[in-house]
């Protein structure tokens, strides 16, 4: 039987736990598609303590953990206003990161976090929710399509020296 989960906002005190979880889930998700050198460069730059602390300091960005028995099993990052990584859509809300530990995938935790993010967007009065997803991540694309997200643009996503293409997907909320 699945234990009850909780979604809690991460605080600056959670920085080292978030970093460990972010590194582990990113490597689990994309490790087979990147060289060790590129992964390490991405971790060094995008997931450094300094970079994450700067993100925490921005009031328009928020991190959340999904926990079971007080253990963080995944996380979510959302951006509003100028914190968004792209500004194509008016009155939009970005779901920037959503990762679940591989050992916990298939338990519905990603769905819970995603629906939590959509609820925030809707309750906050946004017209659009949007996100980026790697062009070769068919599983994630199918998941987002079930929620009515559709491709509207692309952007480049560097992982070390390798440059991937992310599809930008959006959903009208009103």
PDB file of C-alpha atoms in Angstrom:
ATOM      1  CA  UNK A   1       0.000   0.000   0.000  1.00  0.00           C
ATOM      2  CA  UNK A   2       1.280   3.447  -0.946  1.00  0.00           C
ATOM      3  CA  UNK A   3       1.911   5.725   2.012  1.00  0.00           C
ATOM      4  CA  UNK A   4       0.495   9.214   2.109  1.00  0.00           C
ATOM      5  CA  UNK A   5       2.526  11.859   0.374  1.00  0.00           C
ATOM      6  CA  UNK A   6       2.935  15.531   1.174  1.00  0.00           C
ATOM      7  CA  UNK A   7       3.990  18.442  -0.987  1.00  0.00           C
ATOM      8  CA  UNK A   8       5.944  21.084   0.882  1.00  0.00           C
ATOM      9  CA  UNK A   9       7.669  24.263  -0.172  1.00  0.00           C
ATOM     10  CA  UNK A  10      11.439  23.975  -0.005  1.00  0.00           C
ATOM     11  CA  UNK A  11      13.370  26.605   1.925  1.00  0.00           C
ATOM     12  CA  UNK A  12      16.958  27.803   1.761  1.00  0.00           C
ATOM     13  CA  UNK A  13      17.695  25.352   4.603  1.00  0.00           C
ATOM     14  CA  UNK A  14      16.838  22.548   2.152  1.00  0.00           C
ATOM     15  CA  UNK A  15      19.452  23.660  -0.380  1.00  0.00           C
ATOM     16  CA  UNK A  16      21.837  20.714   0.036  1.00  0.00           C
ATOM     17  CA  UNK A  17      18.967  18.178  -0.018  1.00  0.00           C
ATOM     18  CA  UNK A  18      17.542  19.815  -3.140  1.00  0.00           C
ATOM     19  CA  UNK A  19      20.926  19.813  -4.854  1.00  0.00           C
ATOM     20  CA  UNK A  20      21.497  16.123  -4.102  1.00  0.00           C
ATOM     21  CA  UNK A  21      18.009  15.234  -5.370  1.00  0.00           C
ATOM     22  CA  UNK A  22      18.385  17.448  -8.469  1.00  0.00           C
ATOM     23  CA  UNK A  23      21.703  15.850  -9.393  1.00  0.00           C
ATOM     24  CA  UNK A  24      20.480  12.313  -8.786  1.00  0.00           C
ATOM     25  CA  UNK A  25      17.264  12.712 -10.772  1.00  0.00           C
ATOM     26  CA  UNK A  26      18.913  14.578 -13.654  1.00  0.00           C
ATOM     27  CA  UNK A  27      21.598  11.903 -14.027  1.00  0.00           C
ATOM     28  CA  UNK A  28      19.002   9.106 -13.749  1.00  0.00           C
ATOM     29  CA  UNK A  29      16.877  10.775 -16.428  1.00  0.00           C
ATOM     30  CA  UNK A  30      19.527  11.932 -18.880  1.00  0.00           C
ATOM     31  CA  UNK A  31      22.706  10.052 -17.960  1.00  0.00           C
ATOM     32  CA  UNK A  32      22.458   7.529 -20.779  1.00  0.00           C
ATOM     33  CA  UNK A  33      22.087  10.329 -23.345  1.00  0.00           C
ATOM     34  CA  UNK A  34      25.111  12.406 -22.308  1.00  0.00           C
ATOM     35  CA  UNK A  35      28.797  11.915 -21.688  1.00  0.00           C
ATOM     36  CA  UNK A  36      30.079  11.913 -18.123  1.00  0.00           C
ATOM     37  CA  UNK A  37      32.022  15.097 -18.923  1.00  0.00           C
ATOM     38  CA  UNK A  38      28.885  16.901 -20.151  1.00  0.00           C
ATOM     39  CA  UNK A  39      26.863  15.726 -17.147  1.00  0.00           C
ATOM     40  CA  UNK A  40      29.527  16.934 -14.723  1.00  0.00           C
ATOM     41  CA  UNK A  41      29.735  20.313 -16.448  1.00  0.00           C
ATOM     42  CA  UNK A  42      25.930  20.675 -16.278  1.00  0.00           C
ATOM     43  CA  UNK A  43      25.919  19.775 -12.586  1.00  0.00           C
ATOM     44  CA  UNK A  44      28.788  22.182 -11.882  1.00  0.00           C
ATOM     45  CA  UNK A  45      27.059  25.074 -13.640  1.00  0.00           C
ATOM     46  CA  UNK A  46      23.286  24.577 -13.451  1.00  0.00           C
ATOM     47  CA  UNK A  47      23.056  22.746 -10.126  1.00  0.00           C
ATOM     48  CA  UNK A  48      25.783  24.437  -8.085  1.00  0.00           C
ATOM     49  CA  UNK A  49      24.916  25.544  -4.550  1.00  0.00           C
ATOM     50  CA  UNK A  50      25.502  29.153  -5.614  1.00  0.00           C
ATOM     51  CA  UNK A  51      23.147  28.896  -8.603  1.00  0.00           C
ATOM     52  CA  UNK A  52      20.426  27.179  -6.582  1.00  0.00           C
ATOM     53  CA  UNK A  53      20.789  29.746  -3.769  1.00  0.00           C
ATOM     54  CA  UNK A  54      20.331  32.525  -6.324  1.00  0.00           C
ATOM     55  CA  UNK A  55      17.162  30.820  -7.589  1.00  0.00           C
ATOM     56  CA  UNK A  56      15.867  30.548  -4.019  1.00  0.00           C
ATOM     57  CA  UNK A  57      16.506  34.269  -3.527  1.00  0.00           C
ATOM     58  CA  UNK A  58      14.156  35.117  -6.403  1.00  0.00           C
ATOM     59  CA  UNK A  59      10.628  35.503  -4.949  1.00  0.00           C
ATOM     60  CA  UNK A  60       9.122  34.662  -8.368  1.00  0.00           C
ATOM     61  CA  UNK A  61      10.645  31.139  -8.302  1.00  0.00           C
ATOM     62  CA  UNK A  62       9.535  28.435  -5.896  1.00  0.00           C
ATOM     63  CA  UNK A  63      10.726  24.890  -5.260  1.00  0.00           C
ATOM     64  CA  UNK A  64       8.545  22.148  -3.780  1.00  0.00           C
ATOM     65  CA  UNK A  65       9.357  18.645  -2.557  1.00  0.00           C
ATOM     66  CA  UNK A  66       7.041  15.678  -2.710  1.00  0.00           C
ATOM     67  CA  UNK A  67       7.704  13.549   0.352  1.00  0.00           C
ATOM     68  CA  UNK A  68       6.676  10.204   1.722  1.00  0.00           C
ATOM     69  CA  UNK A  69       7.452   9.537   5.395  1.00  0.00           C
ATOM     70  CA  UNK A  70       9.389  12.837   5.403  1.00  0.00           C
ATOM     71  CA  UNK A  71      11.741  11.596   2.674  1.00  0.00           C
ATOM     72  CA  UNK A  72      11.941  13.813  -0.445  1.00  0.00           C
ATOM     73  CA  UNK A  73      11.273  11.632  -3.491  1.00  0.00           C
ATOM     74  CA  UNK A  74      11.004  14.352  -6.102  1.00  0.00           C
ATOM     75  CA  UNK A  75      10.790  18.064  -6.632  1.00  0.00           C
ATOM     76  CA  UNK A  76       9.154  20.781  -8.666  1.00  0.00           C
ATOM     77  CA  UNK A  77      10.294  24.290  -9.603  1.00  0.00           C
ATOM     78  CA  UNK A  78       7.865  26.912 -10.870  1.00  0.00           C
ATOM     79  CA  UNK A  79       8.555  30.406 -12.174  1.00  0.00           C
ATOM     80  CA  UNK A  80       6.365  33.449 -12.471  1.00  0.00           C
ATOM     81  CA  UNK A  81       6.873  36.857 -14.042  1.00  0.00           C
ATOM     82  CA  UNK A  82      10.446  37.752 -14.970  1.00  0.00           C
ATOM     83  CA  UNK A  83      11.799  34.538 -13.398  1.00  0.00           C
ATOM     84  CA  UNK A  84      10.510  32.558 -16.377  1.00  0.00           C
ATOM     85  CA  UNK A  85      13.159  31.226 -18.726  1.00  0.00           C
ATOM     86  CA  UNK A  86      11.179  32.397 -21.798  1.00  0.00           C
ATOM     87  CA  UNK A  87       8.646  35.189 -22.286  1.00  0.00           C
ATOM     88  CA  UNK A  88       6.593  34.143 -25.318  1.00  0.00           C
ATOM     89  CA  UNK A  89       3.200  34.078 -23.611  1.00  0.00           C
ATOM     90  CA  UNK A  90       1.327  36.857 -21.802  1.00  0.00           C
ATOM     91  CA  UNK A  91       0.203  36.187 -18.217  1.00  0.00           C
ATOM     92  CA  UNK A  92       2.014  32.842 -18.116  1.00  0.00           C
ATOM     93  CA  UNK A  93       3.270  30.433 -15.464  1.00  0.00           C
ATOM     94  CA  UNK A  94       6.303  28.208 -16.078  1.00  0.00           C
ATOM     95  CA  UNK A  95       6.731  24.691 -14.761  1.00  0.00           C
ATOM     96  CA  UNK A  96      10.509  24.584 -15.123  1.00  0.00           C
ATOM     97  CA  UNK A  97      11.578  21.390 -13.358  1.00  0.00           C
ATOM     98  CA  UNK A  98       9.689  18.286 -12.300  1.00  0.00           C
ATOM     99  CA  UNK A  99      11.759  15.260 -11.335  1.00  0.00           C
ATOM    100  CA  UNK A 100      10.985  12.055  -9.432  1.00  0.00           C
ATOM    101  CA  UNK A 101      13.579   9.522  -8.263  1.00  0.00           C
ATOM    102  CA  UNK A 102      13.673   6.594 -10.678  1.00  0.00           C
ATOM    103  CA  UNK A 103      12.861   4.092  -7.904  1.00  0.00           C
ATOM    104  CA  UNK A 104       9.608   6.001  -7.255  1.00  0.00           C
ATOM    105  CA  UNK A 105       8.431   6.499 -10.821  1.00  0.00           C
ATOM    106  CA  UNK A 106       5.117   4.869 -11.625  1.00  0.00           C
ATOM    107  CA  UNK A 107       3.676   5.676  -8.185  1.00  0.00           C
ATOM    108  CA  UNK A 108       1.802   8.770  -9.365  1.00  0.00           C
ATOM    109  CA  UNK A 109       4.149  11.224  -7.641  1.00  0.00           C
ATOM    110  CA  UNK A 110       4.921  13.151 -10.828  1.00  0.00           C
ATOM    111  CA  UNK A 111       1.209  13.422 -11.538  1.00  0.00           C
ATOM    112  CA  UNK A 112       0.599  14.786  -8.037  1.00  0.00           C
ATOM    113  CA  UNK A 113       3.338  17.401  -8.404  1.00  0.00           C
ATOM    114  CA  UNK A 114       2.204  18.368 -11.889  1.00  0.00           C
ATOM    115  CA  UNK A 115      -1.427  18.788 -10.854  1.00  0.00           C
ATOM    116  CA  UNK A 116      -0.232  20.778  -7.830  1.00  0.00           C
ATOM    117  CA  UNK A 117       1.624  23.140 -10.195  1.00  0.00           C
ATOM    118  CA  UNK A 118      -1.408  23.494 -12.470  1.00  0.00           C
ATOM    119  CA  UNK A 119      -3.578  24.281  -9.435  1.00  0.00           C
ATOM    120  CA  UNK A 120      -1.166  27.059  -8.414  1.00  0.00           C
ATOM    121  CA  UNK A 121      -1.281  28.496 -11.932  1.00  0.00           C
ATOM    122  CA  UNK A 122      -5.080  28.387 -12.123  1.00  0.00           C
ATOM    123  CA  UNK A 123      -5.634  29.765  -8.594  1.00  0.00           C
ATOM    124  CA  UNK A 124      -3.168  32.574  -9.312  1.00  0.00           C
ATOM    125  CA  UNK A 125      -5.177  33.690 -12.350  1.00  0.00           C
ATOM    126  CA  UNK A 126      -2.682  32.849 -15.089  1.00  0.00           C
ATOM    127  CA  UNK A 127      -3.918  32.424 -18.652  1.00  0.00           C
ATOM    128  CA  UNK A 128      -1.200  29.958 -19.669  1.00  0.00           C
ATOM    129  CA  UNK A 129       0.880  27.200 -18.127  1.00  0.00           C
ATOM    130  CA  UNK A 130       3.956  26.191 -20.084  1.00  0.00           C
ATOM    131  CA  UNK A 131       7.091  24.069 -19.841  1.00  0.00           C
ATOM    132  CA  UNK A 132      10.044  22.762 -21.788  1.00  0.00           C
ATOM    133  CA  UNK A 133      10.603  19.091 -22.536  1.00  0.00           C
ATOM    134  CA  UNK A 134      13.504  17.443 -24.361  1.00  0.00           C
ATOM    135  CA  UNK A 135      12.535  16.654 -27.943  1.00  0.00           C
ATOM    136  CA  UNK A 136      13.455  12.963 -27.442  1.00  0.00           C
ATOM    137  CA  UNK A 137      11.638  12.458 -24.122  1.00  0.00           C
ATOM    138  CA  UNK A 138       8.608  10.693 -25.557  1.00  0.00           C
ATOM    139  CA  UNK A 139       7.355   9.510 -22.157  1.00  0.00           C
ATOM    140  CA  UNK A 140       7.175  13.050 -20.759  1.00  0.00           C
ATOM    141  CA  UNK A 141       5.668  14.419 -23.971  1.00  0.00           C
ATOM    142  CA  UNK A 142       2.876  11.820 -23.824  1.00  0.00           C
ATOM    143  CA  UNK A 143       2.253  12.688 -20.161  1.00  0.00           C
ATOM    144  CA  UNK A 144       1.895  16.414 -20.908  1.00  0.00           C
ATOM    145  CA  UNK A 145      -0.270  15.765 -23.967  1.00  0.00           C
ATOM    146  CA  UNK A 146      -2.790  13.972 -21.718  1.00  0.00           C
ATOM    147  CA  UNK A 147      -3.204  17.296 -19.905  1.00  0.00           C
ATOM    148  CA  UNK A 148      -3.832  19.192 -23.124  1.00  0.00           C
ATOM    149  CA  UNK A 149      -0.371  20.711 -23.599  1.00  0.00           C
ATOM    150  CA  UNK A 150       0.708  21.443 -27.173  1.00  0.00           C
ATOM    151  CA  UNK A 151       3.988  22.501 -28.747  1.00  0.00           C
ATOM    152  CA  UNK A 152       4.328  26.192 -29.536  1.00  0.00           C
ATOM    153  CA  UNK A 153       8.070  26.804 -29.804  1.00  0.00           C
ATOM    154  CA  UNK A 154      11.550  25.419 -29.074  1.00  0.00           C
ATOM    155  CA  UNK A 155      14.675  26.513 -27.264  1.00  0.00           C
ATOM    156  CA  UNK A 156      18.208  25.245 -26.887  1.00  0.00           C
ATOM    157  CA  UNK A 157      19.222  23.490 -23.671  1.00  0.00           C
ATOM    158  CA  UNK A 158      22.952  23.053 -23.048  1.00  0.00           C
ATOM    159  CA  UNK A 159      24.174  19.988 -21.174  1.00  0.00           C
ATOM    160  CA  UNK A 160      27.877  20.664 -20.973  1.00  0.00           C
ATOM    161  CA  UNK A 161      29.156  21.068 -24.513  1.00  0.00           C
ATOM    162  CA  UNK A 162      26.169  19.198 -25.975  1.00  0.00           C
ATOM    163  CA  UNK A 163      23.231  21.346 -27.063  1.00  0.00           C
ATOM    164  CA  UNK A 164      19.806  19.702 -26.889  1.00  0.00           C
ATOM    165  CA  UNK A 165      16.527  21.056 -28.208  1.00  0.00           C
ATOM    166  CA  UNK A 166      13.617  21.400 -25.824  1.00  0.00           C
ATOM    167  CA  UNK A 167      10.088  21.701 -27.109  1.00  0.00           C
ATOM    168  CA  UNK A 168       8.072  24.395 -25.403  1.00  0.00           C
ATOM    169  CA  UNK A 169       4.577  23.152 -24.598  1.00  0.00           C
ATOM    170  CA  UNK A 170       1.654  25.273 -23.437  1.00  0.00           C
ATOM    171  CA  UNK A 171      -1.877  24.928 -22.155  1.00  0.00           C
ATOM    172  CA  UNK A 172      -4.503  27.644 -22.019  1.00  0.00           C
ATOM    173  CA  UNK A 173      -5.969  27.701 -18.514  1.00  0.00           C
ATOM    174  CA  UNK A 174      -9.096  29.795 -19.009  1.00  0.00           C
TER     175      UNK A 174
END
